[in-house]
XYZ file of C-alpha atoms in Angstrom:
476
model
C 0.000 0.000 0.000
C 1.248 3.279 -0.725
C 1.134 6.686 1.716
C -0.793 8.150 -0.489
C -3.823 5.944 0.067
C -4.211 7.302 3.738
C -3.407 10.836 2.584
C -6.932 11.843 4.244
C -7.078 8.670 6.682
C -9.558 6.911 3.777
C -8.055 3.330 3.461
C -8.067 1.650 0.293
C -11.022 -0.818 -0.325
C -7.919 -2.721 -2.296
C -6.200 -3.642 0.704
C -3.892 -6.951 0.347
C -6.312 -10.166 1.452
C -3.795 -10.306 4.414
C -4.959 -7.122 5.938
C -8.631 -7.622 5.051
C -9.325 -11.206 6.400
C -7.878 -14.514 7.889
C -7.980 -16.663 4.781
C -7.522 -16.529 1.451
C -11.254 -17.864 1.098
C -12.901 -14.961 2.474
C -10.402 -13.080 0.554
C -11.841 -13.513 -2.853
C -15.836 -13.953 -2.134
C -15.078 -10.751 0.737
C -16.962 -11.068 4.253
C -20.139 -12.772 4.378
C -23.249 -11.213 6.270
C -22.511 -12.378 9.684
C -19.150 -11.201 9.582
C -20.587 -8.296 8.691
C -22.592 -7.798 11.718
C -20.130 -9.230 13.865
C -17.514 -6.604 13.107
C -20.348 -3.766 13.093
C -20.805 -4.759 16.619
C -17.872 -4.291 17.794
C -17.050 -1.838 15.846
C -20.055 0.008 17.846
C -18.165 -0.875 21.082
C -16.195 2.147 20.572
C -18.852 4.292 20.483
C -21.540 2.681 23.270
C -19.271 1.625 25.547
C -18.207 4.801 27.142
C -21.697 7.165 26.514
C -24.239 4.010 26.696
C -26.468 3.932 30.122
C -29.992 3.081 30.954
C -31.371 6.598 32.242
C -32.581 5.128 35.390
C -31.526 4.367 38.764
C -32.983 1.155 38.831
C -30.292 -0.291 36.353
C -26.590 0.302 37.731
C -24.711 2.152 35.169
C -21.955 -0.695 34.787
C -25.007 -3.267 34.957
C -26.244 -1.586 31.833
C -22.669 -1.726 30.459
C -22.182 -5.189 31.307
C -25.432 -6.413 29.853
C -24.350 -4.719 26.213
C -20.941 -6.590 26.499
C -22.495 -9.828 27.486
C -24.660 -9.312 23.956
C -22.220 -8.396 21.961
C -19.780 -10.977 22.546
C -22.715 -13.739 22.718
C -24.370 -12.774 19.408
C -20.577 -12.628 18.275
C -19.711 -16.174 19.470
C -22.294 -17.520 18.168
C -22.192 -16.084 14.866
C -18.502 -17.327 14.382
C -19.506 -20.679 15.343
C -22.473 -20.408 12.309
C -19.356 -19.137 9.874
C -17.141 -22.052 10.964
C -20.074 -24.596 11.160
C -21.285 -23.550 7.458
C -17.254 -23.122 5.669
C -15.907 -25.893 7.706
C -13.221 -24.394 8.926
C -12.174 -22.760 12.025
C -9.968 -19.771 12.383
C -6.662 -20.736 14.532
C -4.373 -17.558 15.427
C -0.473 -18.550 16.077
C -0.755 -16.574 18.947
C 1.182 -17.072 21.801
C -0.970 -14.306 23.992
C -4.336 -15.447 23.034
C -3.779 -19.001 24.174
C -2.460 -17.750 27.218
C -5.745 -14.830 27.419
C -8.187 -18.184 26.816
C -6.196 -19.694 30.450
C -8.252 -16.874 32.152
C -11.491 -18.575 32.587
C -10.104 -22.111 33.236
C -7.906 -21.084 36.178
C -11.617 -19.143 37.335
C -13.625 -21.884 36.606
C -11.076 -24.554 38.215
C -10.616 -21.694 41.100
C -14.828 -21.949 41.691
C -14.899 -25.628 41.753
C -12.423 -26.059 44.323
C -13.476 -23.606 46.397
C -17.168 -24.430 46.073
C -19.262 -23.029 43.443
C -20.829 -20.354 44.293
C -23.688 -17.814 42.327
C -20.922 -14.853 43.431
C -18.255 -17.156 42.151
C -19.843 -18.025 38.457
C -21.896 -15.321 37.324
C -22.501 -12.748 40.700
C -24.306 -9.596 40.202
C -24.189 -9.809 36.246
C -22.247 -7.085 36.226
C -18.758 -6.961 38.185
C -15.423 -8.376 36.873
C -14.078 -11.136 38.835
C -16.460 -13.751 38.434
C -16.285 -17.127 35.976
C -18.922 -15.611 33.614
C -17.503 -12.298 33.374
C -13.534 -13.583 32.354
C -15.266 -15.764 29.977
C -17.169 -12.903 28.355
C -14.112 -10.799 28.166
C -12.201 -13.420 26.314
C -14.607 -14.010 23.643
C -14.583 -10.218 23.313
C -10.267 -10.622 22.756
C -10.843 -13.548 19.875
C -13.626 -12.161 18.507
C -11.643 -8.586 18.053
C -8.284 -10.504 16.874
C -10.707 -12.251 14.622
C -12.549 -9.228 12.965
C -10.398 -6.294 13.900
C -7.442 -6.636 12.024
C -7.504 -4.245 9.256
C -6.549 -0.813 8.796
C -10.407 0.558 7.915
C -12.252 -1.791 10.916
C -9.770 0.103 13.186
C -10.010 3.148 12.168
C -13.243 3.051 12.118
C -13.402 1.834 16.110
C -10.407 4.610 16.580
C -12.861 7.227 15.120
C -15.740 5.974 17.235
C -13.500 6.635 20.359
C -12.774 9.991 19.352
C -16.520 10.769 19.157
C -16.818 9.041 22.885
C -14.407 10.986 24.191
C -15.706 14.602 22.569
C -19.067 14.006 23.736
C -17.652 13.037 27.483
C -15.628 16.308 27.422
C -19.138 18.032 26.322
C -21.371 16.303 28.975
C -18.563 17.007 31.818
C -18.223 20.868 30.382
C -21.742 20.867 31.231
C -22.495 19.885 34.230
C -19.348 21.330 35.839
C -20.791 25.170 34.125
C -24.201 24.414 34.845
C -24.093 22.035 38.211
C -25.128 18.226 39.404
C -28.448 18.770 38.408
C -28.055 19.632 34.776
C -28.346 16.364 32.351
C -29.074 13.906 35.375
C -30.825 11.802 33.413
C -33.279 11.255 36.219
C -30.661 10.832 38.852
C -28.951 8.435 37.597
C -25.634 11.045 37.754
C -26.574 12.519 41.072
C -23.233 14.240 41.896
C -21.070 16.086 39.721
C -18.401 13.661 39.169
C -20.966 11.268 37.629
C -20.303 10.527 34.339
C -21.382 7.789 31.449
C -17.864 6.345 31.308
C -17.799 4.725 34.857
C -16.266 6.185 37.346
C -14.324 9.945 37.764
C -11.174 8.171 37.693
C -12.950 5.980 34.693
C -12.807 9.282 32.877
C -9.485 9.947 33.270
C -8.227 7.027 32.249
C -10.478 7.048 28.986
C -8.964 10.612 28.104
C -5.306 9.152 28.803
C -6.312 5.961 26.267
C -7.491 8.796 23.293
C -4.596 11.142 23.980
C -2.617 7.343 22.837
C -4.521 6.613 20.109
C -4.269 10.485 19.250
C -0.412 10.530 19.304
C -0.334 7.396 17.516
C -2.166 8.431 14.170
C -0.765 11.943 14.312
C 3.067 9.927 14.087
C 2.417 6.878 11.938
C -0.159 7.978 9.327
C -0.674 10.434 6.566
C -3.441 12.609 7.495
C -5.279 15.367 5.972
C -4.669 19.010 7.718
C -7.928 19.121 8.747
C -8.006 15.674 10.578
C -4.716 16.619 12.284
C -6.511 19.954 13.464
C -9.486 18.400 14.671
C -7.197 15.378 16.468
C -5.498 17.915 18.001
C -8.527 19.597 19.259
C -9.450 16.794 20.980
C -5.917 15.912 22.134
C -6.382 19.827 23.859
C -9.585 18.837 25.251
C -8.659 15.235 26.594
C -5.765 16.933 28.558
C -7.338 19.741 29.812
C -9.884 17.020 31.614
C -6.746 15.139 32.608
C -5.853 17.885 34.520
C -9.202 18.357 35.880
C -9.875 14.880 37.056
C -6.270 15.136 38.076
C -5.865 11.103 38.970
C -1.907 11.049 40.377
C -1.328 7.145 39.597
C -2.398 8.207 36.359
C -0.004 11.025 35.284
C 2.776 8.512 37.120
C 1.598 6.099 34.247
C 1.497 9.013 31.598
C 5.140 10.498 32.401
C 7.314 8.121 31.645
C 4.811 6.875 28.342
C 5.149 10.337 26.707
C 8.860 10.463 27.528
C 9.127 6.967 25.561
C 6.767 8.235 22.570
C 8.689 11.327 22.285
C 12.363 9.453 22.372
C 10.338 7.103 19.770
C 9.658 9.785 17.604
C 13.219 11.443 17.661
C 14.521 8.302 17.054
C 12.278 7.636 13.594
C 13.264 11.178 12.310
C 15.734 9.458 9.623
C 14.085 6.619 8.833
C 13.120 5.256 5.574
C 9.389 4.786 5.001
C 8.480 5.349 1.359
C 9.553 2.030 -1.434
C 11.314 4.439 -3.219
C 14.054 4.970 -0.338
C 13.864 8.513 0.161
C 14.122 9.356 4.132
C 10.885 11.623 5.213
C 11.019 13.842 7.822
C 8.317 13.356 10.619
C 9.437 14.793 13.255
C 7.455 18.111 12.785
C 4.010 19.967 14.201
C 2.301 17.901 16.037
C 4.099 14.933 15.688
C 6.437 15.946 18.178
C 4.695 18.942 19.960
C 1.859 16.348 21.014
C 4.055 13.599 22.976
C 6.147 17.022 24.640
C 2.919 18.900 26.064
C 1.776 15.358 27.022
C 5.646 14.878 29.352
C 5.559 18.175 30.285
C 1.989 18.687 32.058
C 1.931 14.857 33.160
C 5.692 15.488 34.602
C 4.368 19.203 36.650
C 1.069 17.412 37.719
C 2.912 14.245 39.033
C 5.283 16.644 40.866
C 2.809 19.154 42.164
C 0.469 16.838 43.600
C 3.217 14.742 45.091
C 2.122 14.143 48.841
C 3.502 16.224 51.586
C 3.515 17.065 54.928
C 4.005 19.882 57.105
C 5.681 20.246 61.134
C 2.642 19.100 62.337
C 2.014 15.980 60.360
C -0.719 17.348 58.322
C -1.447 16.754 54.796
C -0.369 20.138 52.647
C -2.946 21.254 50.357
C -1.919 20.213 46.568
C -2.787 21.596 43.048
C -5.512 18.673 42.815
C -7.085 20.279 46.020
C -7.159 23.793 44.782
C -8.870 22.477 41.057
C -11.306 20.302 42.888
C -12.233 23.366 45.547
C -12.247 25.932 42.633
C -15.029 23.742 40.231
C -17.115 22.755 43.105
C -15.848 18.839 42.772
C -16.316 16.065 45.331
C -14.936 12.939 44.851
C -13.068 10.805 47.357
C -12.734 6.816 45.967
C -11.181 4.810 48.849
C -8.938 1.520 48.285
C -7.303 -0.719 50.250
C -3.572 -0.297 49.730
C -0.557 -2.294 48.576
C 0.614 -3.695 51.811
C -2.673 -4.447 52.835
C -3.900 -6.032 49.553
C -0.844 -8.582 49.256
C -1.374 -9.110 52.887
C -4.343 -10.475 52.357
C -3.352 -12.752 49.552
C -0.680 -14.244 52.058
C -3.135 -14.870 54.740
C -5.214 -16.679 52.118
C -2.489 -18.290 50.518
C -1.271 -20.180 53.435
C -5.167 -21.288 54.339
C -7.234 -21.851 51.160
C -4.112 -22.904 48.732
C -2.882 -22.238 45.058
C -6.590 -21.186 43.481
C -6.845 -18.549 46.378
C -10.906 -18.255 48.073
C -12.072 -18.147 44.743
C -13.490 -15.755 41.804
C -15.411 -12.554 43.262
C -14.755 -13.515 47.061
C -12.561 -10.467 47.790
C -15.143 -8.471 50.412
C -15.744 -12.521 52.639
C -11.195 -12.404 52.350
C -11.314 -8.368 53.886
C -13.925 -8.707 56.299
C -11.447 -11.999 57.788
C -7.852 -10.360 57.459
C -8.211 -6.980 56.826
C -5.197 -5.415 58.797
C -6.147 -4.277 62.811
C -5.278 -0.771 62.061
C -8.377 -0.279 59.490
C -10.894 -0.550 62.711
C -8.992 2.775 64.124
C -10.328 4.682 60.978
C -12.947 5.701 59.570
C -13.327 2.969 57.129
C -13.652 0.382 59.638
C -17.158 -0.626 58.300
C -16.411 -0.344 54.491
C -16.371 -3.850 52.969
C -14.190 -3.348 49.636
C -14.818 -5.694 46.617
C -11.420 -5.868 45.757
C -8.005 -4.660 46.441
C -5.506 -2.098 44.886
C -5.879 -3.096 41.366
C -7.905 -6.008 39.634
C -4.829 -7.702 38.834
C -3.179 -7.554 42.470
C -6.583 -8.491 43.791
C -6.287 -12.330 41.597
C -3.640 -12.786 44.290
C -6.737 -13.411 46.529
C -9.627 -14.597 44.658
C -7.483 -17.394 42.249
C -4.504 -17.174 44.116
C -0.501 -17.878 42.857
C -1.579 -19.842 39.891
C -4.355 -17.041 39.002
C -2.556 -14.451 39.539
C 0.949 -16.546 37.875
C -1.400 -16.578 34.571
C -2.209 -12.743 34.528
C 1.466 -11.857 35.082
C 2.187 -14.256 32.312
C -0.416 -12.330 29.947
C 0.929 -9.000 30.840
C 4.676 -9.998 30.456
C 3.948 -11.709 27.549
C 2.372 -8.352 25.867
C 5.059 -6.112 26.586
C 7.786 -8.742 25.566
C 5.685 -8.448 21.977
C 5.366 -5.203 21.715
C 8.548 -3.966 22.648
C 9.714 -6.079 19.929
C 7.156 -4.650 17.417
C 8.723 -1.293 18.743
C 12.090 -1.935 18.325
C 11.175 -3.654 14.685
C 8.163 -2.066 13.197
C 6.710 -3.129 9.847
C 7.765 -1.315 6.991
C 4.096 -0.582 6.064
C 3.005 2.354 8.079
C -0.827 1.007 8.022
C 0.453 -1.818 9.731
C 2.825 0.187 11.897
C -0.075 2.594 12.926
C -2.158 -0.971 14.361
C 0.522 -2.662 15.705
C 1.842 0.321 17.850
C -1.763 2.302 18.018
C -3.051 -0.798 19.851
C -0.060 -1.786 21.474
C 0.256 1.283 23.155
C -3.435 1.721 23.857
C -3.001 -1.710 25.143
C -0.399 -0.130 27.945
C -2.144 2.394 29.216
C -5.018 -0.166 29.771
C -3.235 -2.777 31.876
C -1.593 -0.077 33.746
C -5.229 1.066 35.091
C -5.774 -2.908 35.466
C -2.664 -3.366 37.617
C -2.736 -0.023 39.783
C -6.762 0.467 39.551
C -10.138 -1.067 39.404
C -11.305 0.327 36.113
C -15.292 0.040 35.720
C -16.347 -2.383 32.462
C -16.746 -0.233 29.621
C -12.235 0.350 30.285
C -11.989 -3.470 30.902
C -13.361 -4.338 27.676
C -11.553 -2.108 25.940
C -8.691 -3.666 27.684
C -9.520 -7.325 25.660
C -10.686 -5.614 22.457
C -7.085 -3.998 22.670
C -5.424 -7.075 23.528
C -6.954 -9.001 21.125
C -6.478 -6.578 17.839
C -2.741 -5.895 18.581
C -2.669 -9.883 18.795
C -4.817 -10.223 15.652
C -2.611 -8.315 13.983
C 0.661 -9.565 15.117
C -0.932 -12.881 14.034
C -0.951 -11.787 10.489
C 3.005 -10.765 10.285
């Protein structure tokens, strides 16, 4: 494929059968009907799952999240098993991190038996992550996205779908923080200010620090019109001003050291040869590099200006995150149980339930046994927390070593790929752009899985990440 057929970020509809599909079958007759739909769906995802909610208080917002994923991913299933059933054939990746991504629901499934199942254990509320049903449905969500999302315009297409998300969250939050709490409540089901369609505040945040990614990544590896780089731009404003506003400190300690890599990444492809012809193309210029710079320098002042500190007395100083919060009216305090108490917990259970921890979604019976003596001094002493630090820190309890063994594996085995991709990119810069776009996406993601609990619209997005950046990779 040449540049020029992504001069204005349109993709050729005469795209090499490797990029379009998984065999040269589908190749020639093109994607039947259900493949169709299947890819619309989760195509869709980008758009629905950070602005869709049922506007009442009588359905959760993450129950009407997780009830759209379950969907999805179940009319998806079974429409690949209709394609396989009717070509006789079934689609097989070489990839090393989807088998290991399909190990998720056996160790939670092996984890609930011998524990003893359990309705918390297998499918719970319907709607939190941790349980047997809920690892499963994420899974299917990584295959079927390795399986449908693997070409330049289906990506796009989800990319641009996020960007919409993520202008219409900046919209909805503009408004209620001009107009107050009460404006665009949708009946009370966003009763407070910090309320908003993606999850929770943090949720926010850490959907603006995935577009800012994806933003940085077209901007450096494709050719894009002036008026798509002005509009991306824009929005990478817009996402960072909320950043700032939200003002999440894990999150600009993720976001530093990212934007310092991008940026050494970028200086470092200044000379390289892109074009089949051999010239060398200059692409270090505008945004290219001024995006990854404002993104170090106003993660690197935030992280330092709202680094904790004390006076004389012992107090807690006032930091620049207290003085936007006081100024915009904002009230938002999310409490967690921390590091040292979260891996003290998995040692206590460790040493009485064995390898496969208390099993899946059993986090709160694990707290209310061990939680550390100093917690009953405070004034969380009656708060009964669902999990612990981070969802993947908190597998240490609920599936224990060999759960939390197999997401270490998964996360290793990611970065180990990608900073290969990295250091070797493909020569193509469409398949550049979705190796590294959803690689680095893919980053940012885990991060909030490891040092977070992200709500489910940013854990699916996690698998649909996963999954096209090993779709892709497949296809090398």
């Amino acid at each position: 494929m040449q540049d020029q057929d992504i001069a204005t970020t349109e993709f050729s509809s005469e795209e090499s059968p490797r990029e379009i599909s998984t065999t040269e079958g589908e190749a020639q007759r093109g994607p039947s009907f259900i493949d169709r739909v299947v890819t619309t769906l989760l195509i869709l995802l980008g758009l629905l799952l950070p602005l869709f909610v049922l506007p009442s208080t009588l359905f959760p917002l993450q129950l009407g999240k997780g009830l759209l994923v379950f969907i999805v991913a179940t009319l998806g299933c079974l429409g690949a098993a209709v394609v396989a059933l009717r070509e006789g054939t079934v689609r097989v990746y070489k990839s090393p991190l989807l088998w290991v991504l399909l190990l998720l629901p056996i160790v939670y499934g092996i984890s609930a038996i011998v524990t003893g199942p359990s309705n918390s254990s297998i499918y719970g509320q319907g709607y939190e992550f941790g349980t047997v049903l809920s690892v499963l449905v994420m899974n299917i969500l990584a295959v079927l996205s390795a399986t449908y999302l693997n070409s330049p315009r289906r990506v796009w297409l989800l990319y641009t779908f996020l960007f919409g998300a993520a202008a219409v969250v900046a919209l909805f939050l503009s408004a209620r923080l001009s107009f107050g709490a009460s404006f665009l409540n949708l009946n009370g089901l966003f009763g407070v200010i910090a309320a908003n369609p993606v999850g929770k505040w943090y949720d926010a945040a850490i959907f603006f620090a995935l577009v800012i990614t994806l933003i940085m990544s077209a901007v450096q590896f494709l050719t894009l019109s002036r008026l798509t780089k002005i509009g991306l731009s824009v929005l990478f404003v817009l996402c960072l001003c909320f950043l700032a506003i939200i003002n999440f400190y894990v999150l600009w300690l993720v976001l530093a050291p990212f934007a310092l890599a991008f940026a050494v990444y970028t200086l470092s492809q200044r000379n390289r040869e892109f074009s089949e012809s051999g010239t060398v193309r200059q692409t270090v210029r505008g945004p290219v590099f001024i995006l990854p710079i404002a993104l170090l320098l106003v993660s690197g002042f935030f992280a330092i200006a709202n680094y904790p500190a004390v006076d004389q007395n012992g107090q807690l100083q006032p930091t620049l995150g207290d003085a936007i919060s006081e100024k915009l009216n904002i009230v938002y305090v999310e409490v967690r149980p921390s590091w040292r108490s979260t891996m003290g917990i998995a040692r206590e259970v460790a040493s009485s339930e064995g390898v496969f921890g208390a099993g899946p979604n059993r986090f709160t019976n694990e707290w209310l046994l061990f939680k550390p003596v100093g917690v009953n001094e405070n004034i969380f002493w009656a708060t009964d927390f669902n999990s612990g630090i981070g969802i993947v820190p908190s597998a240490a309890t609920t599936v224990g070593p060999i759960g939390l063994a197999v997401w270490v594996v998964i996360i290793g085995l990611l970065l180990l790929q990608g900073l290969r991709v990295v250091m070797r990119p493909p020569v193509e810069r469409t398949r550049r752009f979705l190796l590294l776009s959803s690689f680095f996406g893919a980053v940012i993601l885990w991060s909030s899985m490891i040092l977070y609990v992200p709500s489910t619209s940013l854990i699916s997005l996690t698998f649909i990440f996963t999954g096209i950046f090993a779709g892709v990779l497949a296809l090398e």
